[in-house]
PDB file of C-alpha atoms in Angstrom:
ATOM      1  CA  UNK H 295      18.534  -2.349   1.020  1.00 54.00           C
ATOM      2  CA  UNK H 296      17.548  -0.144   3.512  1.00 73.00           C
ATOM      3  CA  UNK H 297      18.061   3.295   5.928  1.00 76.00           C
ATOM      4  CA  UNK H 298      21.541   1.475   7.017  1.00 81.00           C
ATOM      5  CA  UNK H 299      22.929   1.368   3.527  1.00 87.00           C
ATOM      6  CA  UNK H 300      22.713   5.271   3.143  1.00 94.00           C
ATOM      7  CA  UNK H 301      25.967   6.285   1.350  1.00 93.00           C
ATOM      8  CA  UNK H 302      27.414   9.565   3.041  1.00 94.00           C
ATOM      9  CA  UNK H 303      28.175  13.034   1.161  1.00 93.00           C
ATOM     10  CA  UNK H 304      30.443  13.363   3.505  1.00 95.00           C
ATOM     11  CA  UNK H 305      28.118  16.450   4.422  1.00 96.00           C
ATOM     12  CA  UNK H 306      26.430  17.000   7.991  1.00 96.00           C
ATOM     13  CA  UNK H 307      23.785  19.062   6.203  1.00 97.00           C
ATOM     14  CA  UNK H 308      22.819  17.223   3.069  1.00 97.00           C
ATOM     15  CA  UNK H 309      23.447  13.984   4.690  1.00 97.00           C
ATOM     16  CA  UNK H 310      20.236  14.933   7.488  1.00 97.00           C
ATOM     17  CA  UNK H 311      18.297  16.405   4.793  1.00 97.00           C
ATOM     18  CA  UNK H 312      18.835  12.936   3.124  1.00 97.00           C
ATOM     19  CA  UNK H 313      17.949  11.037   5.789  1.00 96.00           C
ATOM     20  CA  UNK H 314      14.580  13.192   7.005  1.00 97.00           C
ATOM     21  CA  UNK H 315      13.472  12.376   3.166  1.00 97.00           C
ATOM     22  CA  UNK H 316      14.061   8.908   3.825  1.00 96.00           C
ATOM     23  CA  UNK H 317      12.392   8.767   7.119  1.00 96.00           C
ATOM     24  CA  UNK H 318       9.047  10.745   5.635  1.00 97.00           C
ATOM     25  CA  UNK H 319       8.697   8.342   3.101  1.00 96.00           C
ATOM     26  CA  UNK H 320       7.101   6.485   6.104  1.00 96.00           C
ATOM     27  CA  UNK H 321       4.162   8.091   5.564  1.00 96.00           C
ATOM     28  CA  UNK H 322       3.087   5.999   2.337  1.00 97.00           C
ATOM     29  CA  UNK H 323       2.582   2.883   5.261  1.00 96.00           C
ATOM     30  CA  UNK H 324       0.407   5.150   7.389  1.00 96.00           C
ATOM     31  CA  UNK H 325      -2.950   4.518   6.676  1.00 96.00           C
ATOM     32  CA  UNK H 326      -5.616   6.430   6.888  1.00 95.00           C
ATOM     33  CA  UNK H 327      -9.690   5.229   7.498  1.00 94.00           C
ATOM     34  CA  UNK H 328     -10.851   6.952   4.156  1.00 95.00           C
ATOM     35  CA  UNK H 329     -11.042   4.147   1.624  1.00 94.00           C
ATOM     36  CA  UNK H 330      -9.945   5.306  -2.213  1.00 96.00           C
ATOM     37  CA  UNK H 331     -12.879   6.211  -4.490  1.00 96.00           C
ATOM     38  CA  UNK H 332     -12.708   2.631  -6.498  1.00 96.00           C
ATOM     39  CA  UNK H 333     -12.878   0.877  -3.323  1.00 96.00           C
ATOM     40  CA  UNK H 334     -10.053  -0.828  -3.123  1.00 97.00           C
ATOM     41  CA  UNK H 335      -8.154  -0.688  -0.316  1.00 96.00           C
ATOM     42  CA  UNK H 336      -7.794   2.707   2.231  1.00 96.00           C
ATOM     43  CA  UNK H 337      -5.610   5.671   1.542  1.00 97.00           C
ATOM     44  CA  UNK H 338      -2.279   6.354   3.296  1.00 97.00           C
ATOM     45  CA  UNK H 339      -1.321   9.562   4.148  1.00 97.00           C
ATOM     46  CA  UNK H 340       1.147  10.468   1.813  1.00 97.00           C
ATOM     47  CA  UNK H 341      -1.904  10.720  -0.839  1.00 98.00           C
ATOM     48  CA  UNK H 342      -4.493  12.208   1.334  1.00 98.00           C
ATOM     49  CA  UNK H 343      -1.324  14.749   1.536  1.00 98.00           C
ATOM     50  CA  UNK H 344      -1.028  15.377  -2.493  1.00 98.00           C
ATOM     51  CA  UNK H 345      -4.331  14.964  -2.847  1.00 98.00           C
ATOM     52  CA  UNK H 346      -5.419  18.161  -0.227  1.00 98.00           C
ATOM     53  CA  UNK H 347      -2.264  19.856  -2.234  1.00 98.00           C
ATOM     54  CA  UNK H 348      -3.864  19.990  -5.724  1.00 98.00           C
ATOM     55  CA  UNK H 349      -7.168  20.817  -4.090  1.00 98.00           C
ATOM     56  CA  UNK H 350      -5.757  23.921  -2.330  1.00 98.00           C
ATOM     57  CA  UNK H 351      -4.876  25.080  -6.007  1.00 98.00           C
ATOM     58  CA  UNK H 352      -8.223  25.096  -7.193  1.00 98.00           C
ATOM     59  CA  UNK H 353     -10.725  25.784  -4.583  1.00 98.00           C
ATOM     60  CA  UNK H 354      -9.524  29.841  -2.829  1.00 97.00           C
ATOM     61  CA  UNK H 355     -11.860  31.587  -5.610  1.00 98.00           C
ATOM     62  CA  UNK H 356     -14.500  29.904  -2.521  1.00 98.00           C
ATOM     63  CA  UNK H 357     -12.441  31.470   0.065  1.00 98.00           C
ATOM     64  CA  UNK H 358     -14.035  34.258   2.043  1.00 97.00           C
ATOM     65  CA  UNK H 359     -10.401  35.425   2.898  1.00 93.00           C
ATOM     66  CA  UNK H 360      -7.545  35.626   1.139  1.00 96.00           C
ATOM     67  CA  UNK H 361      -4.696  33.643   1.275  1.00 98.00           C
ATOM     68  CA  UNK H 362      -1.398  32.271   0.309  1.00 98.00           C
ATOM     69  CA  UNK H 363      -1.801  29.533  -1.937  1.00 98.00           C
ATOM     70  CA  UNK H 364       2.227  28.869  -1.750  1.00 98.00           C
ATOM     71  CA  UNK H 365       1.953  28.591   1.714  1.00 98.00           C
ATOM     72  CA  UNK H 366      -0.749  26.956   2.206  1.00 98.00           C
ATOM     73  CA  UNK H 367       0.190  23.838  -0.303  1.00 98.00           C
ATOM     74  CA  UNK H 368       3.381  24.007   1.914  1.00 98.00           C
ATOM     75  CA  UNK H 369       1.064  23.049   5.036  1.00 98.00           C
ATOM     76  CA  UNK H 370      -0.688  20.595   3.069  1.00 98.00           C
ATOM     77  CA  UNK H 371       2.163  18.495   2.473  1.00 98.00           C
ATOM     78  CA  UNK H 372       4.179  18.646   6.031  1.00 97.00           C
ATOM     79  CA  UNK H 373       0.355  18.539   7.888  1.00 96.00           C
ATOM     80  CA  UNK H 374       0.729  14.757   8.684  1.00 95.00           C
ATOM     81  CA  UNK H 375       4.272  14.382   8.941  1.00 97.00           C
ATOM     82  CA  UNK H 376       4.162  13.844  12.583  1.00 96.00           C
ATOM     83  CA  UNK H 377       1.847  10.783  11.397  1.00 95.00           C
ATOM     84  CA  UNK H 378       5.062   8.950  10.874  1.00 96.00           C
ATOM     85  CA  UNK H 379       5.610   8.040  14.281  1.00 95.00           C
ATOM     86  CA  UNK H 380       1.801   9.042  16.012  1.00 92.00           C
ATOM     87  CA  UNK H 381       0.120   7.068  13.403  1.00 87.00           C
ATOM     88  CA  UNK H 382      -3.506   8.635  11.863  1.00 86.00           C
ATOM     89  CA  UNK H 383      -5.875   9.743  14.813  1.00 84.00           C
ATOM     90  CA  UNK H 384      -9.333   8.902  13.151  1.00 82.00           C
ATOM     91  CA  UNK H 385     -11.688  12.394  13.169  1.00 81.00           C
ATOM     92  CA  UNK H 386     -14.186  10.357  15.281  1.00 83.00           C
ATOM     93  CA  UNK H 387     -12.338   8.938  17.313  1.00 78.00           C
ATOM     94  CA  UNK H 388     -13.014  10.209  20.922  1.00 78.00           C
ATOM     95  CA  UNK H 389     -10.875   7.846  22.511  1.00 78.00           C
ATOM     96  CA  UNK H 390      -7.578   8.362  19.812  1.00 73.00           C
ATOM     97  CA  UNK H 391      -8.149  11.958  19.551  1.00 75.00           C
ATOM     98  CA  UNK H 392      -7.898  12.451  23.823  1.00 82.00           C
ATOM     99  CA  UNK H 393      -3.819  12.042  23.591  1.00 86.00           C
ATOM    100  CA  UNK H 394      -3.186  12.774  19.972  1.00 87.00           C
ATOM    101  CA  UNK H 395      -1.884  16.156  20.828  1.00 88.00           C
ATOM    102  CA  UNK H 396       0.873  15.048  23.569  1.00 91.00           C
ATOM    103  CA  UNK H 397       1.464  11.860  20.649  1.00 92.00           C
ATOM    104  CA  UNK H 398       2.054  14.872  17.298  1.00 93.00           C
ATOM    105  CA  UNK H 399       3.929  16.568  19.737  1.00 94.00           C
ATOM    106  CA  UNK H 400       6.458  13.976  20.945  1.00 95.00           C
ATOM    107  CA  UNK H 401       6.774  12.399  17.144  1.00 95.00           C
ATOM    108  CA  UNK H 402       7.076  16.351  15.433  1.00 95.00           C
ATOM    109  CA  UNK H 403      10.327  16.916  18.267  1.00 96.00           C
ATOM    110  CA  UNK H 404      11.364  13.768  16.864  1.00 97.00           C
ATOM    111  CA  UNK H 405      10.998  14.059  13.365  1.00 97.00           C
ATOM    112  CA  UNK H 406      11.989  17.612  12.703  1.00 97.00           C
ATOM    113  CA  UNK H 407      15.094  17.197  14.830  1.00 97.00           C
ATOM    114  CA  UNK H 408      16.893  15.179  12.005  1.00 97.00           C
ATOM    115  CA  UNK H 409      16.252  18.283  10.082  1.00 98.00           C
ATOM    116  CA  UNK H 410      19.067  20.839   9.611  1.00 97.00           C
ATOM    117  CA  UNK H 411      18.298  23.852  12.772  1.00 97.00           C
ATOM    118  CA  UNK H 412      16.449  26.333  10.468  1.00 98.00           C
ATOM    119  CA  UNK H 413      14.364  24.061   8.391  1.00 98.00           C
ATOM    120  CA  UNK H 414      13.540  21.983  11.445  1.00 98.00           C
ATOM    121  CA  UNK H 415      11.992  25.701  12.515  1.00 98.00           C
ATOM    122  CA  UNK H 416      10.129  26.341   9.751  1.00 98.00           C
ATOM    123  CA  UNK H 417       8.172  22.938   8.793  1.00 98.00           C
ATOM    124  CA  UNK H 418       7.310  22.611  12.365  1.00 98.00           C
ATOM    125  CA  UNK H 419       6.370  26.327  11.889  1.00 98.00           C
ATOM    126  CA  UNK H 420       4.193  25.441   9.564  1.00 98.00           C
ATOM    127  CA  UNK H 421       2.771  22.057  11.099  1.00 97.00           C
ATOM    128  CA  UNK H 422       1.721  24.111  14.200  1.00 97.00           C
ATOM    129  CA  UNK H 423       0.868  26.845  12.356  1.00 98.00           C
ATOM    130  CA  UNK H 424      -1.968  24.506  10.639  1.00 97.00           C
ATOM    131  CA  UNK H 425      -2.944  22.778  13.848  1.00 96.00           C
ATOM    132  CA  UNK H 426      -3.584  26.064  15.573  1.00 96.00           C
ATOM    133  CA  UNK H 427      -6.446  26.410  12.916  1.00 97.00           C
ATOM    134  CA  UNK H 428      -6.326  30.846  13.429  1.00 97.00           C
ATOM    135  CA  UNK H 429      -4.221  32.275  10.614  1.00 98.00           C
ATOM    136  CA  UNK H 430      -6.128  32.926   6.969  1.00 98.00           C
ATOM    137  CA  UNK H 431      -4.005  30.255   5.390  1.00 98.00           C
ATOM    138  CA  UNK H 432      -4.277  27.484   8.025  1.00 98.00           C
ATOM    139  CA  UNK H 433      -8.059  27.790   8.132  1.00 98.00           C
ATOM    140  CA  UNK H 434      -8.403  27.406   4.386  1.00 98.00           C
ATOM    141  CA  UNK H 435      -5.963  24.569   4.181  1.00 98.00           C
ATOM    142  CA  UNK H 436      -8.182  22.845   7.395  1.00 98.00           C
ATOM    143  CA  UNK H 437     -11.014  23.293   4.916  1.00 98.00           C
ATOM    144  CA  UNK H 438      -9.249  21.304   2.204  1.00 98.00           C
ATOM    145  CA  UNK H 439      -7.954  18.471   4.702  1.00 98.00           C
ATOM    146  CA  UNK H 440     -11.728  17.762   5.550  1.00 98.00           C
ATOM    147  CA  UNK H 441     -13.149  18.400   2.567  1.00 98.00           C
ATOM    148  CA  UNK H 442     -11.260  15.360   1.098  1.00 98.00           C
ATOM    149  CA  UNK H 443     -12.772  12.582   3.189  1.00 97.00           C
ATOM    150  CA  UNK H 444     -15.873  14.420   3.191  1.00 98.00           C
ATOM    151  CA  UNK H 445     -15.742  13.801  -0.450  1.00 98.00           C
ATOM    152  CA  UNK H 446     -14.805  10.547  -0.595  1.00 97.00           C
ATOM    153  CA  UNK H 447     -17.381   9.756   2.149  1.00 97.00           C
ATOM    154  CA  UNK H 448     -19.903  11.009  -0.546  1.00 98.00           C
ATOM    155  CA  UNK H 449     -18.720   8.762  -3.223  1.00 98.00           C
ATOM    156  CA  UNK H 450     -18.382   5.412  -1.237  1.00 98.00           C
ATOM    157  CA  UNK H 451     -21.903   4.717   0.357  1.00 97.00           C
ATOM    158  CA  UNK H 452     -20.200   6.804   3.497  1.00 97.00           C
ATOM    159  CA  UNK H 453     -17.932   4.012   3.854  1.00 96.00           C
ATOM    160  CA  UNK H 454     -16.350   5.677   7.327  1.00 95.00           C
ATOM    161  CA  UNK H 455     -19.022   6.915   8.816  1.00 97.00           C
ATOM    162  CA  UNK H 456     -21.358   4.032   8.484  1.00 96.00           C
ATOM    163  CA  UNK H 457     -18.215   2.071   9.898  1.00 94.00           C
ATOM    164  CA  UNK H 458     -17.888   4.490  13.250  1.00 93.00           C
ATOM    165  CA  UNK H 459     -21.419   4.746  13.552  1.00 95.00           C
ATOM    166  CA  UNK H 460     -20.800   9.006  13.096  1.00 95.00           C
ATOM    167  CA  UNK H 461     -24.012  10.945  13.323  1.00 95.00           C
ATOM    168  CA  UNK H 462     -24.788  13.833  11.481  1.00 97.00           C
ATOM    169  CA  UNK H 463     -23.601  16.415  14.526  1.00 96.00           C
ATOM    170  CA  UNK H 464     -19.836  15.126  14.519  1.00 96.00           C
ATOM    171  CA  UNK H 465     -19.511  15.818  10.605  1.00 97.00           C
ATOM    172  CA  UNK H 466     -21.498  19.180  11.603  1.00 98.00           C
ATOM    173  CA  UNK H 467     -19.205  19.885  13.940  1.00 97.00           C
ATOM    174  CA  UNK H 468     -15.707  18.717  12.071  1.00 96.00           C
ATOM    175  CA  UNK H 469     -16.996  20.821   8.799  1.00 98.00           C
ATOM    176  CA  UNK H 470     -17.818  23.674  10.561  1.00 98.00           C
ATOM    177  CA  UNK H 471     -14.539  25.665   9.539  1.00 98.00           C
ATOM    178  CA  UNK H 472     -15.956  25.256   5.567  1.00 98.00           C
ATOM    179  CA  UNK H 473     -19.153  27.252   6.665  1.00 98.00           C
ATOM    180  CA  UNK H 474     -16.921  29.754   8.256  1.00 98.00           C
ATOM    181  CA  UNK H 475     -14.267  30.390   5.257  1.00 98.00           C
ATOM    182  CA  UNK H 476     -15.891  28.493   2.287  1.00 98.00           C
ATOM    183  CA  UNK H 477     -19.764  29.370   2.648  1.00 98.00           C
ATOM    184  CA  UNK H 478     -21.011  28.498  -0.906  1.00 98.00           C
ATOM    185  CA  UNK H 479     -19.050  25.061  -0.551  1.00 98.00           C
ATOM    186  CA  UNK H 480     -20.471  24.301   2.388  1.00 98.00           C
ATOM    187  CA  UNK H 481     -24.065  24.596   0.513  1.00 98.00           C
ATOM    188  CA  UNK H 482     -22.670  21.613  -0.894  1.00 98.00           C
ATOM    189  CA  UNK H 483     -21.505  20.179   1.960  1.00 98.00           C
ATOM    190  CA  UNK H 484     -24.657  20.382   3.593  1.00 98.00           C
ATOM    191  CA  UNK H 485     -26.886  19.153   0.634  1.00 98.00           C
ATOM    192  CA  UNK H 486     -24.438  15.596   1.129  1.00 98.00           C
ATOM    193  CA  UNK H 487     -24.789  15.355   4.834  1.00 98.00           C
ATOM    194  CA  UNK H 488     -29.214  15.696   4.188  1.00 98.00           C
ATOM    195  CA  UNK H 489     -27.999  12.967   1.278  1.00 98.00           C
ATOM    196  CA  UNK H 490     -26.473  10.905   3.932  1.00 98.00           C
ATOM    197  CA  UNK H 491     -29.033  10.763   6.474  1.00 97.00           C
ATOM    198  CA  UNK H 492     -31.515   9.394   4.065  1.00 98.00           C
ATOM    199  CA  UNK H 493     -29.486   6.870   2.385  1.00 98.00           C
ATOM    200  CA  UNK H 494     -28.611   5.721   6.221  1.00 97.00           C
ATOM    201  CA  UNK H 495     -24.788   6.766   6.007  1.00 97.00           C
ATOM    202  CA  UNK H 496     -24.881   8.984   8.874  1.00 97.00           C
ATOM    203  CA  UNK H 497     -26.976   8.680  12.225  1.00 93.00           C
TER     204      UNK H 497
END
């Protein structure tokens, strides 16, 4: 059984929605560098997206800007959809990030075109807003996207930091949006960076 076994509903719009839904199941096979907390395996994109969507519901009280949690959750669940074609790019991979924008744009063109036009535009708009990180909602969503793997690193002996030889400056640069939007949370972040240095997890 597979996508070729899809039985048409006879309605082109409904079929396109079903087929898009089936296609994004690929997110469960896109592995990230982050370890699950039990250290049994790497997490996948779908798990990461679910995790940060739930986090977005919990941490808004620490944001210095007013955010629309509904929109933020939508951004969280769609922000990595393009990786079904583009693959995951590790945050601290300088080489991989060089062509990330081009790869993800091509993936967006292909993936969102599967949907009815107005739905494709709507999801693409959320993805682009998240990526631009200019609106209050996008900045808050970006905080969640950075906090979740950071938390995992603090609870897995700095796994991805150690593996990649990441240094303090790179982590601080990536976490700067949290310092801007969630200063109270950043105090916790900074304490954990200090601890990671002491533990030898970060250079």
